[in-house]
PDB file of C-alpha atoms in Angstrom:
ATOM      1  CA  MET A1357     -76.473 -32.207 137.329  1.00  0.00           C
ATOM      2  CA  PHE A1358     -76.881 -28.740 135.808  1.00  0.00           C
ATOM      3  CA  PHE A1359     -74.141 -29.307 133.230  1.00  0.00           C
ATOM      4  CA  ALA A1360     -75.421 -32.795 132.400  1.00  0.00           C
ATOM      5  CA  LEU A1361     -78.867 -31.353 131.748  1.00  0.00           C
ATOM      6  CA  MET A1362     -77.402 -28.478 129.792  1.00  0.00           C
ATOM      7  CA  LEU A1363     -75.756 -30.988 127.467  1.00  0.00           C
ATOM      8  CA  LYS A1364     -79.190 -32.500 126.855  1.00  0.00           C
ATOM      9  CA  VAL A1365     -80.674 -29.095 126.052  1.00  0.00           C
ATOM     10  CA  LEU A1366     -77.709 -27.909 123.986  1.00  0.00           C
ATOM     11  CA  PRO A1367     -78.529 -29.908 120.810  1.00  0.00           C
ATOM     12  CA  ALA A1368     -81.721 -27.882 120.443  1.00  0.00           C
ATOM     13  CA  TYR A1369     -79.676 -24.684 120.458  1.00  0.00           C
ATOM     14  CA  VAL A1370     -77.183 -26.098 117.970  1.00  0.00           C
ATOM     15  CA  THR A1371     -80.079 -26.818 115.622  1.00  0.00           C
ATOM     16  CA  ILE A1372     -81.433 -23.299 116.161  1.00  0.00           C
ATOM     17  CA  LEU A1373     -77.996 -21.955 115.244  1.00  0.00           C
ATOM     18  CA  LEU A1374     -77.989 -24.067 112.085  1.00  0.00           C
ATOM     19  CA  GLY A1375     -81.377 -22.617 111.228  1.00  0.00           C
ATOM     20  CA  PHE A1376     -80.028 -19.113 111.755  1.00  0.00           C
ATOM     21  CA  VAL A1377     -77.068 -19.781 109.458  1.00  0.00           C
ATOM     22  CA  ALA A1378     -79.348 -21.346 106.855  1.00  0.00           C
ATOM     23  CA  GLY A1379     -81.696 -18.386 107.081  1.00  0.00           C
ATOM     24  CA  ARG A1380     -78.837 -15.963 106.493  1.00  0.00           C
ATOM     25  CA  VAL A1381     -77.059 -17.888 103.747  1.00  0.00           C
ATOM     26  CA  VAL A1382     -79.792 -19.773 101.882  1.00  0.00           C
ATOM     27  CA  LYS A1383     -82.619 -17.306 102.606  1.00  0.00           C
ATOM     28  CA  LEU A1384     -85.087 -20.022 103.572  1.00  0.00           C
ATOM     29  CA  ASP A1385     -88.798 -19.317 103.683  1.00  0.00           C
ATOM     30  CA  CYS A1386     -90.247 -19.522 107.200  1.00  0.00           C
ATOM     31  CA  ALA A1387     -93.835 -19.671 106.015  1.00  0.00           C
ATOM     32  CA  THR A1388     -93.429 -22.805 103.896  1.00  0.00           C
ATOM     33  CA  ILE A1389     -91.585 -24.755 106.585  1.00  0.00           C
ATOM     34  CA  GLY A1390     -94.054 -23.566 109.207  1.00  0.00           C
ATOM     35  CA  LYS A1391     -97.047 -24.700 107.147  1.00  0.00           C
ATOM     36  CA  LEU A1392     -95.447 -28.090 106.510  1.00  0.00           C
ATOM     37  CA  LEU A1393     -94.937 -28.632 110.225  1.00  0.00           C
ATOM     38  CA  PHE A1394     -98.279 -27.162 111.231  1.00  0.00           C
ATOM     39  CA  TYR A1395    -100.530 -28.915 108.729  1.00  0.00           C
ATOM     40  CA  CYS A1396     -98.715 -32.190 108.045  1.00  0.00           C
ATOM     41  CA  VAL A1397     -96.015 -33.307 110.447  1.00  0.00           C
ATOM     42  CA  GLY A1398     -97.311 -31.862 113.731  1.00  0.00           C
ATOM     43  CA  PRO A1399    -100.769 -33.489 113.654  1.00  0.00           C
ATOM     44  CA  ILE A1400     -99.245 -36.910 112.926  1.00  0.00           C
ATOM     45  CA  VAL A1401     -96.808 -36.554 115.838  1.00  0.00           C
ATOM     46  CA  VAL A1402     -99.666 -35.590 118.164  1.00  0.00           C
ATOM     47  CA  PHE A1403    -101.870 -38.435 116.880  1.00  0.00           C
ATOM     48  CA  PHE A1404     -99.334 -41.179 117.508  1.00  0.00           C
ATOM     49  CA  GLY A1405     -98.241 -39.646 120.798  1.00  0.00           C
ATOM     50  CA  ILE A1406    -101.761 -39.623 122.234  1.00  0.00           C
ATOM     51  CA  LEU A1407    -102.438 -43.077 120.818  1.00  0.00           C
ATOM     52  CA  LYS A1408     -99.792 -44.528 123.150  1.00  0.00           C
ATOM     53  CA  ILE A1409    -101.382 -43.224 126.359  1.00  0.00           C
ATOM     54  CA  ASN A1410    -103.518 -45.285 128.679  1.00  0.00           C
ATOM     55  CA  ILE A1411    -106.352 -42.766 128.662  1.00  0.00           C
ATOM     56  CA  THR A1412    -108.184 -41.947 131.890  1.00  0.00           C
ATOM     57  CA  PRO A1413    -110.797 -39.230 132.534  1.00  0.00           C
ATOM     58  CA  GLU A1414    -108.172 -37.260 134.437  1.00  0.00           C
ATOM     59  CA  LEU A1415    -105.776 -37.309 131.482  1.00  0.00           C
ATOM     60  CA  VAL A1416    -108.518 -36.260 129.063  1.00  0.00           C
ATOM     61  CA  LEU A1417    -108.894 -33.136 131.199  1.00  0.00           C
ATOM     62  CA  LEU A1418    -105.244 -32.148 130.713  1.00  0.00           C
ATOM     63  CA  PRO A1419    -105.726 -30.294 127.394  1.00  0.00           C
ATOM     64  CA  VAL A1420    -108.647 -28.430 128.968  1.00  0.00           C
ATOM     65  CA  ILE A1421    -106.584 -27.506 132.028  1.00  0.00           C
ATOM     66  CA  THR A1422    -103.697 -26.334 129.847  1.00  0.00           C
ATOM     67  CA  PHE A1423    -106.078 -24.323 127.692  1.00  0.00           C
ATOM     68  CA  VAL A1424    -107.627 -22.619 130.733  1.00  0.00           C
ATOM     69  CA  ILE A1425    -104.196 -21.806 132.190  1.00  0.00           C
ATOM     70  CA  CYS A1426    -103.061 -20.257 128.899  1.00  0.00           C
ATOM     71  CA  CYS A1427    -106.248 -18.225 128.498  1.00  0.00           C
ATOM     72  CA  THR A1428    -106.113 -16.994 132.085  1.00  0.00           C
ATOM     73  CA  MET A1429    -102.492 -15.912 131.835  1.00  0.00           C
ATOM     74  CA  SER A1430    -103.083 -14.214 128.494  1.00  0.00           C
ATOM     75  CA  LEU A1431    -106.193 -12.370 129.668  1.00  0.00           C
ATOM     76  CA  ILE A1432    -104.530 -11.127 132.852  1.00  0.00           C
ATOM     77  CA  VAL A1433    -101.514  -9.845 130.921  1.00  0.00           C
ATOM     78  CA  TYR A1434    -103.745  -8.241 128.296  1.00  0.00           C
ATOM     79  CA  ASN A1435    -105.638  -6.249 130.907  1.00  0.00           C
ATOM     80  CA  VAL A1436    -102.679  -5.351 133.121  1.00  0.00           C
ATOM     81  CA  SER A1437    -100.352  -4.433 130.248  1.00  0.00           C
ATOM     82  CA  SER A1438    -102.757  -1.673 129.204  1.00  0.00           C
ATOM     83  CA  LEU A1439    -101.081   0.329 131.971  1.00  0.00           C
ATOM     84  CA  VAL A1440     -97.793   0.111 130.075  1.00  0.00           C
ATOM     85  CA  PHE A1441     -98.607  -0.279 126.376  1.00  0.00           C
ATOM     86  CA  ARG A1442    -101.277   1.555 124.420  1.00  0.00           C
ATOM     87  CA  ASP A1443    -100.710   0.018 120.997  1.00  0.00           C
ATOM     88  CA  HIS A1444    -100.893  -3.493 119.533  1.00  0.00           C
ATOM     89  CA  ILE A1445     -97.744  -4.469 121.452  1.00  0.00           C
ATOM     90  CA  ARG A1446    -100.175  -5.197 124.265  1.00  0.00           C
ATOM     91  CA  ASN A1447    -101.848  -7.871 122.132  1.00  0.00           C
ATOM     92  CA  MET A1448     -98.506  -9.346 121.163  1.00  0.00           C
ATOM     93  CA  LEU A1449     -97.377  -9.566 124.783  1.00  0.00           C
ATOM     94  CA  ALA A1450    -100.678 -11.115 125.862  1.00  0.00           C
ATOM     95  CA  PHE A1451    -100.401 -13.822 123.217  1.00  0.00           C
ATOM     96  CA  THR A1452     -96.796 -14.722 123.998  1.00  0.00           C
ATOM     97  CA  SER A1453     -97.610 -14.736 127.712  1.00  0.00           C
ATOM     98  CA  GLY A1454    -100.130 -17.501 127.168  1.00  0.00           C
ATOM     99  CA  SER A1455     -98.062 -19.687 124.866  1.00  0.00           C
ATOM    100  CA  SER A1456     -94.898 -21.750 125.101  1.00  0.00           C
ATOM    101  CA  SER A1457     -92.713 -23.406 122.503  1.00  0.00           C
ATOM    102  CA  MET A1458     -93.995 -26.835 123.517  1.00  0.00           C
ATOM    103  CA  GLY A1459     -93.565 -28.375 120.100  1.00  0.00           C
ATOM    104  CA  PHE A1460     -90.417 -27.121 118.435  1.00  0.00           C
ATOM    105  CA  PHE A1461     -88.394 -26.488 121.599  1.00  0.00           C
ATOM    106  CA  GLY A1462     -90.090 -28.437 124.369  1.00  0.00           C
ATOM    107  CA  LEU A1463     -90.692 -31.749 122.613  1.00  0.00           C
ATOM    108  CA  PRO A1464     -86.994 -32.529 121.988  1.00  0.00           C
ATOM    109  CA  ILE A1465     -86.264 -31.783 125.637  1.00  0.00           C
ATOM    110  CA  ALA A1466     -89.204 -33.903 126.790  1.00  0.00           C
ATOM    111  CA  ILE A1467     -87.972 -36.836 124.708  1.00  0.00           C
ATOM    112  CA  ALA A1468     -84.437 -36.397 126.056  1.00  0.00           C
ATOM    113  CA  LEU A1469     -85.568 -36.255 129.695  1.00  0.00           C
ATOM    114  CA  PHE A1470     -88.731 -38.311 130.057  1.00  0.00           C
ATOM    115  CA  ASP A1471     -89.941 -41.822 129.364  1.00  0.00           C
ATOM    116  CA  GLU A1472     -92.406 -42.516 126.564  1.00  0.00           C
ATOM    117  CA  SER A1473     -95.452 -42.331 128.827  1.00  0.00           C
ATOM    118  CA  THR A1474     -94.530 -38.902 130.189  1.00  0.00           C
ATOM    119  CA  VAL A1475     -93.811 -37.627 126.674  1.00  0.00           C
ATOM    120  CA  SER A1476     -97.302 -38.722 125.628  1.00  0.00           C
ATOM    121  CA  ILE A1477     -98.789 -36.855 128.597  1.00  0.00           C
ATOM    122  CA  TYR A1478     -96.735 -33.830 127.579  1.00  0.00           C
ATOM    123  CA  LEU A1479     -98.246 -34.075 124.088  1.00  0.00           C
ATOM    124  CA  LEU A1480    -101.729 -34.018 125.611  1.00  0.00           C
ATOM    125  CA  CYS A1481    -100.834 -30.750 127.326  1.00  0.00           C
ATOM    126  CA  TYR A1482     -99.440 -29.546 124.009  1.00  0.00           C
ATOM    127  CA  VAL A1483    -102.850 -30.047 122.416  1.00  0.00           C
ATOM    128  CA  GLY A1484    -104.332 -27.655 124.980  1.00  0.00           C
ATOM    129  CA  MET A1485    -101.643 -25.115 124.143  1.00  0.00           C
ATOM    130  CA  LEU A1486    -102.428 -25.443 120.436  1.00  0.00           C
ATOM    131  CA  PHE A1487    -106.115 -24.913 121.155  1.00  0.00           C
ATOM    132  CA  PHE A1488    -105.225 -21.699 122.948  1.00  0.00           C
ATOM    133  CA  GLU A1489    -102.959 -20.427 120.175  1.00  0.00           C
ATOM    134  CA  ASN A1490    -105.596 -21.042 117.532  1.00  0.00           C
ATOM    135  CA  SER A1491    -108.658 -19.790 119.399  1.00  0.00           C
ATOM    136  CA  PHE A1492    -108.474 -17.349 122.295  1.00  0.00           C
ATOM    137  CA  GLY A1493    -104.812 -16.579 121.668  1.00  0.00           C
ATOM    138  CA  PHE A1494    -105.515 -15.946 118.002  1.00  0.00           C
ATOM    139  CA  TYR A1495    -108.375 -13.656 119.000  1.00  0.00           C
ATOM    140  CA  ILE A1496    -106.215 -11.708 121.464  1.00  0.00           C
ATOM    141  CA  ALA A1497    -103.342 -11.365 119.000  1.00  0.00           C
ATOM    142  CA  THR A1498    -105.587 -10.190 116.168  1.00  0.00           C
ATOM    143  CA  ARG A1499    -108.251  -8.395 118.173  1.00  0.00           C
ATOM    144  CA  GLY A1500    -109.970  -5.908 115.929  1.00  0.00           C
ATOM    145  CA  LEU A1501    -109.182  -7.963 112.830  1.00  0.00           C
ATOM    146  CA  TYR A1502    -111.210 -11.129 113.503  1.00  0.00           C
ATOM    147  CA  THR A1503    -114.496 -11.829 115.267  1.00  0.00           C
ATOM    148  CA  PRO A1504    -114.948 -14.518 117.947  1.00  0.00           C
ATOM    149  CA  ARG A1505    -116.865 -16.601 115.393  1.00  0.00           C
ATOM    150  CA  GLN A1506    -113.932 -16.475 112.986  1.00  0.00           C
ATOM    151  CA  CYS A1507    -111.617 -17.538 115.796  1.00  0.00           C
ATOM    152  CA  PHE A1508    -113.884 -20.486 116.604  1.00  0.00           C
ATOM    153  CA  ARG A1509    -113.831 -21.449 112.942  1.00  0.00           C
ATOM    154  CA  GLN A1510    -110.044 -21.284 113.108  1.00  0.00           C
ATOM    155  CA  LEU A1511    -110.071 -23.745 116.010  1.00  0.00           C
ATOM    156  CA  ILE A1512    -112.371 -26.352 114.468  1.00  0.00           C
ATOM    157  CA  THR A1513    -110.324 -26.373 111.270  1.00  0.00           C
ATOM    158  CA  LEU A1514    -107.097 -26.877 113.226  1.00  0.00           C
ATOM    159  CA  PRO A1515    -105.442 -30.092 111.956  1.00  0.00           C
ATOM    160  CA  THR A1516    -104.062 -30.924 115.381  1.00  0.00           C
ATOM    161  CA  PHE A1517    -107.562 -30.684 116.849  1.00  0.00           C
ATOM    162  CA  HIS A1518    -108.803 -33.376 114.481  1.00  0.00           C
ATOM    163  CA  ALA A1519    -105.669 -35.457 115.057  1.00  0.00           C
ATOM    164  CA  ALA A1520    -106.174 -35.325 118.828  1.00  0.00           C
ATOM    165  CA  VAL A1521    -109.863 -36.256 118.579  1.00  0.00           C
ATOM    166  CA  ALA A1522    -109.069 -39.109 116.181  1.00  0.00           C
ATOM    167  CA  ALA A1523    -106.316 -40.376 118.495  1.00  0.00           C
ATOM    168  CA  LEU A1524    -108.618 -40.297 121.526  1.00  0.00           C
ATOM    169  CA  LEU A1525    -111.283 -42.244 119.617  1.00  0.00           C
ATOM    170  CA  CYS A1526    -108.776 -44.802 118.347  1.00  0.00           C
ATOM    171  CA  ASN A1527    -107.376 -45.113 121.844  1.00  0.00           C
ATOM    172  CA  HIS A1528    -110.835 -45.598 123.335  1.00  0.00           C
ATOM    173  CA  PHE A1529    -111.740 -48.338 120.859  1.00  0.00           C
ATOM    174  CA  GLU A1530    -108.266 -49.888 121.241  1.00  0.00           C
ATOM    175  CA  MET A1531    -107.384 -49.595 117.578  1.00  0.00           C
ATOM    176  CA  ARG A1532    -103.775 -50.533 116.958  1.00  0.00           C
ATOM    177  CA  VAL A1533    -101.304 -49.199 114.424  1.00  0.00           C
ATOM    178  CA  PRO A1534    -100.189 -51.727 111.783  1.00  0.00           C
ATOM    179  CA  GLU A1535     -96.692 -52.966 112.468  1.00  0.00           C
ATOM    180  CA  PHE A1536     -95.280 -51.651 109.193  1.00  0.00           C
ATOM    181  CA  LEU A1537     -96.232 -48.101 110.267  1.00  0.00           C
ATOM    182  CA  LEU A1538     -94.554 -48.208 113.668  1.00  0.00           C
ATOM    183  CA  ARG A1539     -91.426 -46.392 112.461  1.00  0.00           C
ATOM    184  CA  VAL A1540     -93.411 -43.566 110.893  1.00  0.00           C
ATOM    185  CA  PRO A1541     -94.166 -41.660 114.133  1.00  0.00           C
ATOM    186  CA  THR A1542     -90.551 -41.987 115.279  1.00  0.00           C
ATOM    187  CA  ASP A1543     -89.182 -40.647 112.004  1.00  0.00           C
ATOM    188  CA  LEU A1544     -91.721 -37.839 111.812  1.00  0.00           C
ATOM    189  CA  ALA A1545     -91.100 -36.841 115.425  1.00  0.00           C
ATOM    190  CA  SER A1546     -87.408 -36.450 114.594  1.00  0.00           C
ATOM    191  CA  THR A1547     -88.299 -34.431 111.498  1.00  0.00           C
ATOM    192  CA  TYR A1548     -90.650 -32.247 113.509  1.00  0.00           C
ATOM    193  CA  MET A1549     -88.035 -31.508 116.139  1.00  0.00           C
ATOM    194  CA  VAL A1550     -85.204 -30.749 113.713  1.00  0.00           C
ATOM    195  CA  LEU A1551     -87.204 -28.571 111.330  1.00  0.00           C
ATOM    196  CA  GLY A1552     -89.052 -26.920 114.204  1.00  0.00           C
ATOM    197  CA  THR A1553     -85.937 -25.864 116.075  1.00  0.00           C
ATOM    198  CA  MET A1554     -84.311 -24.754 112.824  1.00  0.00           C
ATOM    199  CA  LEU A1555     -87.391 -22.651 112.152  1.00  0.00           C
ATOM    200  CA  LEU A1556     -86.684 -20.682 115.332  1.00  0.00           C
ATOM    201  CA  GLY A1557     -83.242 -19.805 113.982  1.00  0.00           C
ATOM    202  CA  ILE A1558     -84.615 -18.934 110.555  1.00  0.00           C
ATOM    203  CA  SER A1559     -87.137 -16.558 112.152  1.00  0.00           C
ATOM    204  CA  VAL A1560     -84.327 -14.742 113.944  1.00  0.00           C
ATOM    205  CA  ALA A1561     -82.244 -14.624 110.750  1.00  0.00           C
ATOM    206  CA  ASN A1562     -85.055 -12.742 109.018  1.00  0.00           C
ATOM    207  CA  ILE A1563     -84.958  -9.838 111.497  1.00  0.00           C
ATOM    208  CA  LYS A1564     -84.390  -6.605 109.578  1.00  0.00           C
ATOM    209  CA  ASP A1565     -84.620  -3.962 112.308  1.00  0.00           C
ATOM    210  CA  PHE A1566     -82.823  -5.103 115.456  1.00  0.00           C
ATOM    211  CA  ALA A1567     -84.221  -2.502 117.858  1.00  0.00           C
ATOM    212  CA  ILE A1568     -84.842  -3.860 121.358  1.00  0.00           C
ATOM    213  CA  ASN A1569     -87.805  -2.663 123.399  1.00  0.00           C
ATOM    214  CA  TRP A1570     -86.287  -3.341 126.810  1.00  0.00           C
ATOM    215  CA  LYS A1571     -89.524  -2.799 128.700  1.00  0.00           C
ATOM    216  CA  LEU A1572     -91.294  -5.352 126.530  1.00  0.00           C
ATOM    217  CA  MET A1573     -88.424  -7.824 126.774  1.00  0.00           C
ATOM    218  CA  ALA A1574     -88.242  -7.517 130.556  1.00  0.00           C
ATOM    219  CA  LEU A1575     -91.959  -8.192 130.885  1.00  0.00           C
ATOM    220  CA  THR A1576     -91.732 -11.131 128.479  1.00  0.00           C
ATOM    221  CA  VAL A1577     -88.954 -12.764 130.496  1.00  0.00           C
ATOM    222  CA  LEU A1578     -90.636 -11.998 133.822  1.00  0.00           C
ATOM    223  CA  ILE A1579     -93.952 -13.496 132.781  1.00  0.00           C
ATOM    224  CA  LYS A1580     -92.490 -16.536 131.056  1.00  0.00           C
ATOM    225  CA  TYR A1581     -89.760 -17.426 133.507  1.00  0.00           C
ATOM    226  CA  VAL A1582     -91.226 -16.284 136.820  1.00  0.00           C
ATOM    227  CA  ALA A1583     -95.021 -16.125 136.619  1.00  0.00           C
ATOM    228  CA  TRP A1584     -95.467 -19.357 134.646  1.00  0.00           C
ATOM    229  CA  PRO A1585     -93.357 -21.594 136.926  1.00  0.00           C
ATOM    230  CA  LEU A1586     -95.008 -20.124 140.019  1.00  0.00           C
ATOM    231  CA  LEU A1587     -98.439 -20.831 138.562  1.00  0.00           C
ATOM    232  CA  ALA A1588     -97.488 -24.404 137.645  1.00  0.00           C
ATOM    233  CA  LEU A1589     -96.071 -25.056 141.108  1.00  0.00           C
ATOM    234  CA  LEU A1590     -99.208 -23.606 142.689  1.00  0.00           C
ATOM    235  CA  LEU A1591    -101.429 -25.935 140.674  1.00  0.00           C
ATOM    236  CA  ILE A1592     -99.274 -28.933 141.575  1.00  0.00           C
ATOM    237  CA  PHE A1593     -99.367 -27.942 145.250  1.00  0.00           C
ATOM    238  CA  LEU A1594    -103.160 -27.600 145.171  1.00  0.00           C
ATOM    239  CA  ASP A1595    -103.549 -30.997 143.519  1.00  0.00           C
ATOM    240  CA  ARG A1596    -101.248 -32.678 146.030  1.00  0.00           C
ATOM    241  CA  LYS A1597    -103.073 -31.131 148.970  1.00  0.00           C
ATOM    242  CA  GLY A1598    -106.505 -31.624 147.451  1.00  0.00           C
ATOM    243  CA  PRO A1599    -107.941 -34.140 144.998  1.00  0.00           C
ATOM    244  CA  CYS A1600    -104.602 -35.808 144.046  1.00  0.00           C
ATOM    245  CA  LEU A1601    -105.829 -36.402 140.509  1.00  0.00           C
ATOM    246  CA  TYR A1602    -102.390 -36.583 138.956  1.00  0.00           C
ATOM    247  CA  ASP A1603     -99.043 -38.253 139.512  1.00  0.00           C
ATOM    248  CA  SER A1604     -95.431 -37.179 139.085  1.00  0.00           C
ATOM    249  CA  GLN A1605     -95.503 -37.756 135.317  1.00  0.00           C
ATOM    250  CA  VAL A1606     -98.177 -35.100 134.863  1.00  0.00           C
ATOM    251  CA  TYR A1607     -96.339 -32.775 137.232  1.00  0.00           C
ATOM    252  CA  GLN A1608     -93.163 -33.168 135.170  1.00  0.00           C
ATOM    253  CA  ALA A1609     -95.026 -32.341 131.960  1.00  0.00           C
ATOM    254  CA  LEU A1610     -96.611 -29.251 133.529  1.00  0.00           C
ATOM    255  CA  ILE A1611     -93.302 -28.004 134.889  1.00  0.00           C
ATOM    256  CA  LEU A1612     -91.576 -28.402 131.530  1.00  0.00           C
ATOM    257  CA  LEU A1613     -94.471 -26.580 129.875  1.00  0.00           C
ATOM    258  CA  ALA A1614     -93.979 -23.713 132.316  1.00  0.00           C
ATOM    259  CA  ILE A1615     -90.221 -23.212 131.953  1.00  0.00           C
ATOM    260  CA  ILE A1616     -89.610 -23.360 128.195  1.00  0.00           C
ATOM    261  CA  PRO A1617     -89.349 -20.215 126.021  1.00  0.00           C
ATOM    262  CA  ILE A1618     -92.224 -18.450 124.304  1.00  0.00           C
ATOM    263  CA  SER A1619     -93.777 -19.881 121.166  1.00  0.00           C
ATOM    264  CA  SER A1620     -92.631 -19.014 117.655  1.00  0.00           C
ATOM    265  CA  THR A1621     -96.308 -18.803 116.681  1.00  0.00           C
ATOM    266  CA  GLY A1622     -96.221 -15.188 117.818  1.00  0.00           C
ATOM    267  CA  VAL A1623     -93.755 -14.435 115.031  1.00  0.00           C
ATOM    268  CA  ILE A1624     -96.012 -16.104 112.472  1.00  0.00           C
ATOM    269  CA  LEU A1625     -98.997 -14.070 113.671  1.00  0.00           C
ATOM    270  CA  ALA A1626     -96.936 -10.881 113.570  1.00  0.00           C
ATOM    271  CA  TYR A1627     -96.138 -11.563 109.918  1.00  0.00           C
ATOM    272  CA  THR A1628     -99.793 -12.401 109.272  1.00  0.00           C
ATOM    273  CA  THR A1629    -101.047  -9.139 110.764  1.00  0.00           C
ATOM    274  CA  ASN A1630     -98.049  -7.245 109.380  1.00  0.00           C
ATOM    275  CA  TYR A1631     -97.436  -5.685 112.786  1.00  0.00           C
ATOM    276  CA  LYS A1632     -93.802  -5.462 113.891  1.00  0.00           C
ATOM    277  CA  PRO A1633     -92.651  -8.996 113.041  1.00  0.00           C
ATOM    278  CA  ASP A1634     -89.107  -7.975 113.951  1.00  0.00           C
ATOM    279  CA  VAL A1635     -90.234  -7.162 117.502  1.00  0.00           C
ATOM    280  CA  ALA A1636     -91.894 -10.576 117.784  1.00  0.00           C
ATOM    281  CA  ALA A1637     -88.744 -12.278 116.487  1.00  0.00           C
ATOM    282  CA  ILE A1638     -86.567 -10.385 118.984  1.00  0.00           C
ATOM    283  CA  MET A1639     -88.917 -11.437 121.798  1.00  0.00           C
ATOM    284  CA  LEU A1640     -88.465 -15.026 120.655  1.00  0.00           C
ATOM    285  CA  LEU A1641     -84.691 -14.620 120.413  1.00  0.00           C
ATOM    286  CA  ILE A1642     -84.231 -13.167 123.898  1.00  0.00           C
ATOM    287  CA  SER A1643     -86.603 -15.669 125.480  1.00  0.00           C
ATOM    288  CA  THR A1644     -84.722 -18.523 123.814  1.00  0.00           C
ATOM    289  CA  LEU A1645     -81.292 -17.164 124.774  1.00  0.00           C
ATOM    290  CA  VAL A1646     -82.321 -16.835 128.412  1.00  0.00           C
ATOM    291  CA  GLY A1647     -83.567 -20.405 128.208  1.00  0.00           C
ATOM    292  CA  ILE A1648     -80.048 -21.715 127.484  1.00  0.00           C
ATOM    293  CA  PHE A1649     -79.222 -21.446 131.179  1.00  0.00           C
ATOM    294  CA  TYR A1650     -82.659 -21.091 132.702  1.00  0.00           C
ATOM    295  CA  VAL A1651     -84.211 -24.301 131.359  1.00  0.00           C
ATOM    296  CA  PRO A1652     -81.497 -26.732 132.569  1.00  0.00           C
ATOM    297  CA  PHE A1653     -81.243 -24.862 135.871  1.00  0.00           C
ATOM    298  CA  MET A1654     -84.977 -25.135 136.522  1.00  0.00           C
ATOM    299  CA  ILE A1655     -85.070 -28.755 135.391  1.00  0.00           C
ATOM    300  CA  SER A1656     -82.269 -29.617 137.821  1.00  0.00           C
ATOM    301  CA  LEU A1657     -84.050 -27.657 140.548  1.00  0.00           C
ATOM    302  CA  LEU A1658     -87.606 -28.891 140.053  1.00  0.00           C
ATOM    303  CA  LEU A1659     -87.446 -32.233 138.260  1.00  0.00           C
ATOM    304  CA  TYR A1660     -84.386 -33.916 139.798  1.00  0.00           C
TER     305      TYR A1660
END
């Protein structure tokens, strides 16, 4: 089972490798590709994904639950890591601790493993993650540079936020997509996954100073690959023993969210703040490399 799952995960790593080669040889621009995915392709993928779900009040809560989980994890790490780091590395670690690569890395795996309904639920969770990255996460990562009001403004101008709201409204009023547009979300989802995973490789290719902070890397891996899965399993256990609001599809989406590598958004923010982008890229690289074996192992352990 492990090797079968690894073969499903492997294409994502092949695409990352292609991105790395392209970044080295062609010198591609991360910012342009990132903006294209963030402002154009990503919101459309989220819109059509949510549009397919049979919305219930419990499912509407999923982005909120994901957002709260991300904020809680980030805040805990931010406060505790002050014992280890005294500089802005603390902010960087707190941000990456609250985020996962749900779009570029996780979505291809979700599509490979799950049915369409579970993928749509996963996308709902992804919206919560995006809210975190562009509000509280943004504030934590850039603390001292932006005010809470500016962070809130960042959230309400988030294209994915508007796409999610529009999709929920269309879903509620049972608006249907014209038949001639049905291939658009499929094609754009493929584009999003390919360019997104390549972007991870391009980010790594742009590293100029390959100096590893082992303490930071160890904490990154520990938080992402130990603390996150334990938290997800705890929440699932509490739901099963308590209100039983959710079914196995939601549990699968939450588990996948918890076991995938850190988000590449941390690299983008590091470039934005001009604070050690190479360190952020190395964090992403090591987290992704560990995920080669960790992700299929955990999927075989927890989802099959």
